[in-house]
Tab-separated table of C-alpha atoms in Angstrom:
chain	number	residue	atom	x	y	z
A	21	MET	CA	-11.350	3.390	-9.994
A	22	SER	CA	-8.706	5.757	-11.344
A	23	SER	CA	-9.026	7.900	-8.231
A	24	ILE	CA	-8.695	4.906	-5.916
A	25	ALA	CA	-5.763	3.590	-7.927
A	26	ASN	CA	-4.095	6.981	-7.606
A	27	PHE	CA	-3.785	6.661	-3.830
A	28	ALA	CA	-3.413	2.869	-3.778
A	29	THR	CA	0.307	3.447	-3.302
A	30	LEU	CA	-0.478	5.453	-0.160
A	31	ILE	CA	-2.582	2.594	1.178
A	32	VAL	CA	0.278	0.118	0.793
A	33	ASN	CA	3.137	2.440	1.843
A	34	ASP	CA	1.241	4.011	4.715
A	35	PRO	CA	2.951	1.879	7.427
A	36	ASP	CA	6.313	3.355	6.414
A	37	PHE	CA	5.153	6.668	7.872
A	38	SER	CA	2.351	5.876	10.323
A	39	ARG	CA	4.765	3.691	12.301
A	40	PHE	CA	6.353	6.879	13.624
A	41	ALA	CA	3.092	8.051	15.210
A	42	ILE	CA	3.119	8.129	19.000
A	43	LYS	CA	-0.441	6.830	19.294
A	44	PRO	CA	-2.543	4.854	16.784
A	45	ARG	CA	-5.220	7.528	16.639
A	46	ASP	CA	-2.599	10.123	15.636
A	47	ALA	CA	-2.398	8.466	12.225
A	48	LEU	CA	-6.051	7.421	12.005
A	49	TRP	CA	-8.157	10.554	11.921
A	50	SER	CA	-5.836	12.686	9.805
A	51	GLN	CA	-5.699	10.091	7.031
A	52	LEU	CA	-9.331	9.081	7.381
A	53	PHE	CA	-10.428	12.548	6.283
A	54	THR	CA	-7.608	13.973	4.184
A	55	ILE	CA	-7.020	11.092	1.766
A	56	PRO	CA	-10.633	10.202	0.805
A	57	CYS	CA	-11.881	13.795	0.910
A	58	GLY	CA	-8.850	15.225	-0.884
A	59	PHE	CA	-8.925	12.747	-3.742
A	60	ALA	CA	-12.715	12.902	-3.999
A	61	PHE	CA	-12.581	16.697	-4.309
A	62	THR	CA	-9.860	16.704	-6.970
A	63	SER	CA	-11.710	14.013	-8.934
A	64	PHE	CA	-14.910	16.058	-8.716
A	65	VAL	CA	-13.131	19.153	-10.037
A	66	GLY	CA	-11.657	17.145	-12.921
A	67	ILE	CA	-15.067	15.779	-13.891
A	68	ILE	CA	-16.706	19.212	-13.761
A	69	VAL	CA	-13.938	20.884	-15.783
A	70	SER	CA	-13.921	18.171	-18.458
A	71	SER	CA	-17.710	18.297	-18.738
A	72	SER	CA	-17.651	22.090	-18.999
A	73	SER	CA	-15.038	21.964	-21.747
A	74	THR	CA	-17.395	19.748	-23.741
A	75	VAL	CA	-20.026	22.478	-23.649
A	76	ILE	CA	-17.591	25.287	-24.498
A	77	TYR	CA	-15.261	23.624	-27.019
A	78	LYS	CA	-17.515	20.786	-28.234
A	79	GLU	CA	-15.027	18.158	-27.041
A	80	PRO	CA	-13.891	16.918	-23.615
A	81	ILE	CA	-10.471	18.250	-22.653
A	82	TRP	CA	-9.029	16.206	-19.807
A	83	ASN	CA	-5.513	17.690	-19.801
A	84	PRO	CA	-5.521	20.950	-17.771
A	85	LEU	CA	-2.488	22.293	-19.655
A	86	GLU	CA	-4.255	21.864	-22.973
A	87	LEU	CA	-7.307	23.574	-21.530
A	88	LEU	CA	-5.193	26.551	-20.440
A	89	THR	CA	-3.823	26.775	-23.978
A	90	ARG	CA	-7.374	26.993	-25.296
A	91	PHE	CA	-8.031	29.826	-22.853
A	92	LEU	CA	-5.063	31.758	-24.247
A	93	ASP	CA	-6.287	31.325	-27.805
A	94	ASP	CA	-9.722	32.747	-27.060
A	95	GLY	CA	-9.140	35.247	-24.240
A	96	GLY	CA	-7.757	38.716	-23.667
A	97	SER	CA	-5.394	40.258	-21.125
A	98	GLY	CA	-7.543	39.249	-18.158
A	99	THR	CA	-7.606	35.652	-19.348
A	100	ARG	CA	-3.825	35.649	-19.793
A	101	ALA	CA	-3.394	36.894	-16.221
A	102	GLY	CA	-5.696	34.162	-14.937
A	103	VAL	CA	-3.815	31.512	-16.905
A	104	PHE	CA	-0.540	32.820	-15.469
A	105	PHE	CA	-1.708	32.391	-11.878
A	106	ILE	CA	-3.214	28.963	-12.570
A	107	ALA	CA	-0.028	27.801	-14.303
A	108	SER	CA	2.020	29.131	-11.378
A	109	ALA	CA	-0.109	27.048	-9.022
A	110	PHE	CA	0.558	23.959	-11.155
A	111	ALA	CA	4.294	24.679	-11.127
A	112	LEU	CA	4.291	25.128	-7.346
A	113	ALA	CA	2.337	21.889	-6.896
A	114	GLN	CA	4.801	20.006	-9.099
A	115	LEU	CA	7.735	21.443	-7.173
A	116	GLY	CA	6.175	20.432	-3.873
A	117	THR	CA	5.494	16.943	-5.208
A	118	ASN	CA	9.118	16.465	-6.240
A	119	ILE	CA	10.424	17.824	-2.940
A	120	GLY	CA	8.114	15.601	-0.916
A	121	GLU	CA	8.489	12.540	-3.123
A	122	SER	CA	12.248	12.161	-2.775
A	123	PRO	CA	12.303	11.762	1.043
A	124	ALA	CA	9.231	9.520	0.848
A	125	LEU	CA	10.920	7.298	-1.731
A	126	LEU	CA	14.106	7.191	0.320
A	127	ILE	CA	12.263	6.255	3.528
A	128	SER	CA	10.254	3.512	1.824
A	129	MET	CA	13.310	2.043	0.132
A	130	HIS	CA	15.364	2.259	3.319
A	131	LEU	CA	12.760	0.459	5.429
A	132	ALA	CA	12.182	-2.181	2.757
A	133	SER	CA	15.886	-2.975	2.463
A	134	LEU	CA	16.254	-2.926	6.240
A	135	SER	CA	13.505	-5.528	6.622
A	136	LEU	CA	15.405	-7.852	4.285
A	137	THR	CA	18.618	-7.655	6.312
A	138	PRO	CA	17.746	-6.398	9.819
A	139	SER	CA	21.136	-7.414	11.197
A	140	SER	CA	22.836	-4.803	9.013
A	141	CYS	CA	21.127	-1.889	10.757
A	142	GLU	CA	24.278	-1.439	12.847
A	143	PHE	CA	25.981	-0.135	9.703
A	144	ARG	CA	23.549	2.747	9.654
A	145	GLN	CA	25.543	5.431	7.866
A	146	ARG	CA	26.739	3.061	5.162
A	147	ARG	CA	23.205	1.795	4.550
A	148	ASP	CA	21.755	5.308	4.451
A	149	ARG	CA	24.237	6.339	1.785
A	150	LEU	CA	23.558	3.204	-0.260
A	151	ASP	CA	19.771	3.606	-0.081
A	152	GLY	CA	20.056	7.277	-1.021
A	153	PHE	CA	22.219	6.405	-4.013
A	154	VAL	CA	19.802	3.701	-5.213
A	155	ALA	CA	16.796	6.004	-4.726
A	156	ALA	CA	18.503	8.754	-6.738
A	157	ILE	CA	19.235	6.348	-9.605
A	158	TYR	CA	15.657	5.087	-9.535
A	159	LYS	CA	14.187	8.583	-9.560
A	160	HIS	CA	16.391	10.096	-12.247
A	161	SER	CA	16.150	7.081	-14.565
A	162	SER	CA	12.341	7.147	-14.601
A	163	TRP	CA	12.459	8.727	-18.060
A	164	LEU	CA	13.414	5.291	-19.434
A	165	MET	CA	9.767	4.232	-19.182
A	166	CYS	CA	8.829	7.038	-21.618
A	167	PRO	CA	6.251	8.711	-19.349
A	168	TRP	CA	5.187	11.096	-22.123
A	169	ASN	CA	3.435	8.172	-23.806
A	170	LEU	CA	1.170	7.889	-20.773
A	171	LEU	CA	-0.058	11.430	-21.345
A	172	SER	CA	-0.656	11.026	-25.072
A	173	SER	CA	-4.358	10.402	-24.445
A	174	SER	CA	-6.802	10.260	-21.575
A	175	ASN	CA	-7.349	6.544	-22.219
A	176	ASN	CA	-3.653	5.751	-21.784
A	177	PHE	CA	-3.495	7.811	-18.615
A	178	THR	CA	-6.536	6.226	-16.953
A	179	THR	CA	-5.388	2.747	-18.025
A	180	TYR	CA	-2.017	3.408	-16.423
A	181	LEU	CA	-3.661	4.533	-13.178
A	182	SER	CA	-6.054	1.585	-13.158
A	183	SER	CA	-3.185	-0.860	-13.593
A	184	TYR	CA	-1.989	0.212	-10.143
A	185	SER	CA	-5.043	-1.420	-8.619
A	186	VAL	CA	-4.377	-4.753	-10.289
A	187	PHE	CA	-1.190	-5.244	-8.287
A	188	LEU	CA	-1.545	-3.052	-5.207
A	189	SER	CA	-5.069	-4.103	-4.238
A	190	SER	CA	-3.862	-7.667	-3.664
A	191	ILE	CA	-1.053	-6.454	-1.404
A	192	ALA	CA	-3.453	-4.331	0.634
A	193	GLY	CA	-5.906	-7.220	0.912
A	194	VAL	CA	-3.296	-9.608	2.292
A	195	LEU	CA	-1.886	-7.057	4.751
A	196	ILE	CA	-5.264	-6.029	6.163
A	197	CYS	CA	-6.599	-9.576	6.368
A	198	ASP	CA	-3.457	-10.801	8.111
A	199	TYR	CA	-3.539	-8.115	10.799
A	200	TYR	CA	-7.251	-7.680	11.451
A	201	PHE	CA	-8.738	-11.114	10.773
A	202	VAL	CA	-5.960	-13.698	11.077
A	203	ARG	CA	-3.785	-12.300	13.880
A	204	LYS	CA	-6.474	-10.023	15.325
A	205	GLY	CA	-3.957	-7.316	16.133
A	206	TYR	CA	-1.515	-9.562	17.983
A	207	LEU	CA	2.181	-9.202	17.129
A	208	GLN	CA	5.310	-10.478	18.825
A	209	ILE	CA	7.314	-7.302	18.552
A	210	LYS	CA	10.788	-8.702	19.172
A	211	ASP	CA	10.359	-11.490	16.659
A	212	LEU	CA	9.464	-8.987	13.953
A	213	TYR	CA	13.120	-7.929	14.017
A	214	SER	CA	14.533	-11.427	14.289
A	215	ALA	CA	15.696	-13.742	11.515
A	216	ARG	CA	15.757	-16.843	13.709
A	217	LYS	CA	14.451	-19.940	11.962
A	218	SER	CA	12.508	-20.800	15.109
A	219	GLY	CA	10.727	-17.431	15.068
A	220	PRO	CA	7.010	-17.210	14.257
A	221	TYR	CA	7.601	-14.961	11.247
A	222	PHE	CA	10.237	-17.070	9.522
A	223	TYR	CA	7.560	-19.346	8.023
A	224	ASN	CA	8.946	-21.760	5.406
A	225	PHE	CA	12.503	-20.805	4.499
A	226	GLY	CA	11.639	-17.188	5.263
A	227	ILE	CA	8.656	-17.077	2.877
A	228	ASN	CA	4.977	-16.950	3.757
A	229	TRP	CA	3.645	-18.928	0.805
A	230	ARG	CA	0.041	-18.187	1.788
A	231	ALA	CA	0.556	-14.463	1.201
A	232	TYR	CA	2.103	-15.025	-2.225
A	233	ALA	CA	-0.651	-17.430	-3.262
A	234	ALA	CA	-3.349	-14.960	-2.182
A	235	TYR	CA	-1.517	-12.126	-3.946
A	236	ILE	CA	-1.469	-14.046	-7.225
A	237	ALA	CA	-5.151	-14.947	-6.819
A	238	GLY	CA	-6.020	-11.266	-6.407
A	239	ILE	CA	-4.145	-10.426	-9.603
A	240	LEU	CA	-5.682	-13.227	-11.662
A	241	ILE	CA	-9.227	-11.980	-11.072
A	242	ASN	CA	-8.322	-8.720	-12.862
A	243	VAL	CA	-5.716	-9.759	-15.398
A	244	VAL	CA	-8.228	-10.675	-18.132
A	245	GLY	CA	-10.039	-7.368	-17.785
A	246	PHE	CA	-6.710	-5.553	-17.817
A	247	ALA	CA	-5.918	-7.180	-21.152
A	248	GLY	CA	-9.220	-5.825	-22.435
A	249	ALA	CA	-8.363	-2.335	-21.180
A	250	ILE	CA	-5.226	-2.258	-23.337
A	251	GLY	CA	-7.068	-3.306	-26.480
A	252	ARG	CA	-7.483	-7.080	-26.370
A	253	LYS	CA	-10.843	-8.706	-26.993
A	254	VAL	CA	-12.085	-10.243	-23.754
A	255	PRO	CA	-15.469	-11.391	-22.398
A	256	VAL	CA	-17.854	-8.716	-21.203
A	257	GLY	CA	-17.891	-10.206	-17.706
A	258	ALA	CA	-14.151	-9.667	-17.376
A	259	GLN	CA	-14.611	-6.015	-18.319
A	260	TYR	CA	-17.269	-5.571	-15.639
A	261	ILE	CA	-14.952	-7.104	-13.048
A	262	TYR	CA	-12.110	-4.846	-14.135
A	263	ASN	CA	-14.329	-1.798	-13.698
A	264	LEU	CA	-14.176	-2.614	-9.972
A	265	ASN	CA	-10.595	-3.878	-10.101
A	266	PHE	CA	-9.425	-2.547	-6.745
A	267	PHE	CA	-12.347	-3.971	-4.788
A	268	CYS	CA	-12.285	-7.286	-6.658
A	269	GLY	CA	-8.552	-7.752	-6.155
A	270	PHE	CA	-8.782	-6.701	-2.518
A	271	ILE	CA	-11.676	-9.042	-1.702
A	272	VAL	CA	-10.268	-12.047	-3.574
A	273	ALA	CA	-6.804	-11.661	-2.043
A	274	SER	CA	-8.246	-11.200	1.459
A	275	ALA	CA	-10.595	-14.167	1.179
A	276	SER	CA	-7.898	-16.383	-0.324
A	277	TYR	CA	-5.420	-15.526	2.408
A	278	TYR	CA	-7.969	-16.095	5.162
A	279	LEU	CA	-8.978	-19.500	3.783
A	280	LEU	CA	-5.354	-20.546	3.336
A	281	CYS	CA	-4.610	-19.554	6.928
A	282	ARG	CA	-7.583	-21.602	8.091
A	283	PHE	CA	-6.354	-24.576	6.094
A	284	SER	CA	-2.692	-24.090	7.050
A	285	PRO	CA	-2.614	-21.873	10.182
A	286	VAL	CA	0.160	-19.389	10.784
A	287	PRO	CA	1.867	-19.062	14.179
A	288	ALA	CA	1.582	-16.167	16.625
A	289	THR	CA	-2.141	-15.468	16.358
A	290	SER	CA	-4.871	-14.642	18.850
A	291	THR	CA	-8.397	-15.967	19.251
A	292	HIS	CA	-9.790	-12.453	19.708
A	293	TRP	CA	-8.684	-8.845	19.318
A	294	LEU	CA	-5.369	-8.381	21.124
A	295	GLU	CA	-3.692	-5.273	19.780
A	296	VAL	CA	-1.172	-3.640	22.095
A	297	GLY	CA	-3.013	-0.561	23.303
A	298	GLU	CA	-1.871	2.809	24.518
A	299	ASN	CA	-2.264	1.750	28.144
A	300	ILE	CA	0.512	-0.857	27.863
A	301	THR	CA	3.917	0.670	28.489
A	302	ASP	CA	6.027	-2.499	28.518
A	303	ILE	CA	5.173	-4.315	25.304
A	304	SER	CA	7.551	-7.144	26.200
A	305	LEU	CA	4.821	-8.347	28.575
A	306	ALA	CA	2.754	-9.361	25.572
A	307	TYR	CA	4.883	-12.498	25.205
A	308	GLU	CA	7.732	-14.250	26.931
A	309	ASP	CA	11.185	-14.726	25.473
A	310	SER	CA	11.295	-18.418	26.265
A	311	TYR	CA	8.330	-19.161	24.058
A	312	SER	CA	8.767	-19.464	20.318
A	313	TYR	CA	7.134	-21.047	17.327
A	314	ASP	CA	8.811	-23.308	14.818
A	315	GLU	CA	6.487	-24.012	11.940
A	316	GLU	CA	8.996	-26.146	10.047
A	317	SER	CA	10.345	-28.399	12.781
A	318	ALA	CA	7.173	-28.833	14.775
A	319	GLY	CA	5.099	-30.065	11.876
A	320	GLU	CA	1.962	-29.308	13.862
A	321	PRO	CA	-0.896	-26.880	13.297
A	322	ALA	CA	-0.085	-23.369	14.427
A	323	LYS	CA	-1.219	-22.325	17.871
A	324	ALA	CA	-2.998	-19.236	19.068
A	325	LEU	CA	-2.569	-17.171	22.197
A	326	GLU	CA	-5.489	-16.637	24.502
A	327	ALA	CA	-5.761	-13.450	26.534
A	328	ASP	CA	-6.866	-13.152	30.127
A	329	GLU	CA	-8.939	-10.401	31.709
A	330	THR	CA	-6.057	-7.916	31.604
A	331	GLY	CA	-5.802	-8.143	27.829
A	332	LEU	CA	-2.377	-9.837	27.949
A	333	PRO	CA	-1.681	-13.394	26.742
A	334	ASN	CA	-1.737	-15.984	29.525
A	335	ARG	CA	0.527	-18.349	27.536
A	336	LYS	CA	-2.238	-20.919	27.349
A	337	LEU	CA	-2.106	-22.690	24.016
A	338	HIS	CA	-4.907	-24.188	22.054
A	339	GLU	CA	-5.448	-25.010	18.434
A	340	ALA	CA	-6.506	-22.116	16.235
């Protein structure tokens, strides 16, 4: 679970970067292989090295820097040279992480703030400077959380990584369920950038309460086990659930959101798969400007769009 939790942030923030792909498959295959295979390989190396240190030093050493120190204590000139090159690789990796993390943080923060106030995108330079300033403060004030305490023991470090899954798995579950199972790939592109109260994505006062309820449900399934992971006495069943925290949170959040959408349907959905494909050049054909949803004023169950043989909605409405 620690390995999955480590790239849980990539799962949630992935749309911030994959949205710039020209075609959907441009972002699919590269991530399908690199992320699972890369993290699986690094986890495998960590397990092998820690197990080997148990045989050599009679105790598991999970921190690679501490292991390199042990090498220096027991080795000669050849060992020191090897430690130098390994430490240089760690330093280069850390430098690359910091260089790549800053633009990634800035892009994510910029897109998140832009989605809150889309009308302010016309003040582009002013917003870019503000987002860059906020991202710099956030990055350089990270020492306030005392990150050295997280590395004081392997238990603290793995608990910290696992806590990612408690919160991020629910977000991923709601996002994936909404797109693939509730809307079935159908989106009204123009309305995604509109704050009109009559738009299909305004929901109730701008809040999709179903998503928040499902998110909380996904957290609650793991919160008892998380308390046990930090030292509290909890039932054994809660510990077993927490051992699969990402999958449990993901499944519970997805199922909760789907059931809530069945009970209280959301607007702008399709009865079958209706994602805008690569063969459609004018995406405005996927809906007409004169048609809109108003979940608050209508007071009726949400409607769904039905597609004709061409794969485009024929504007025929029926109950979801």
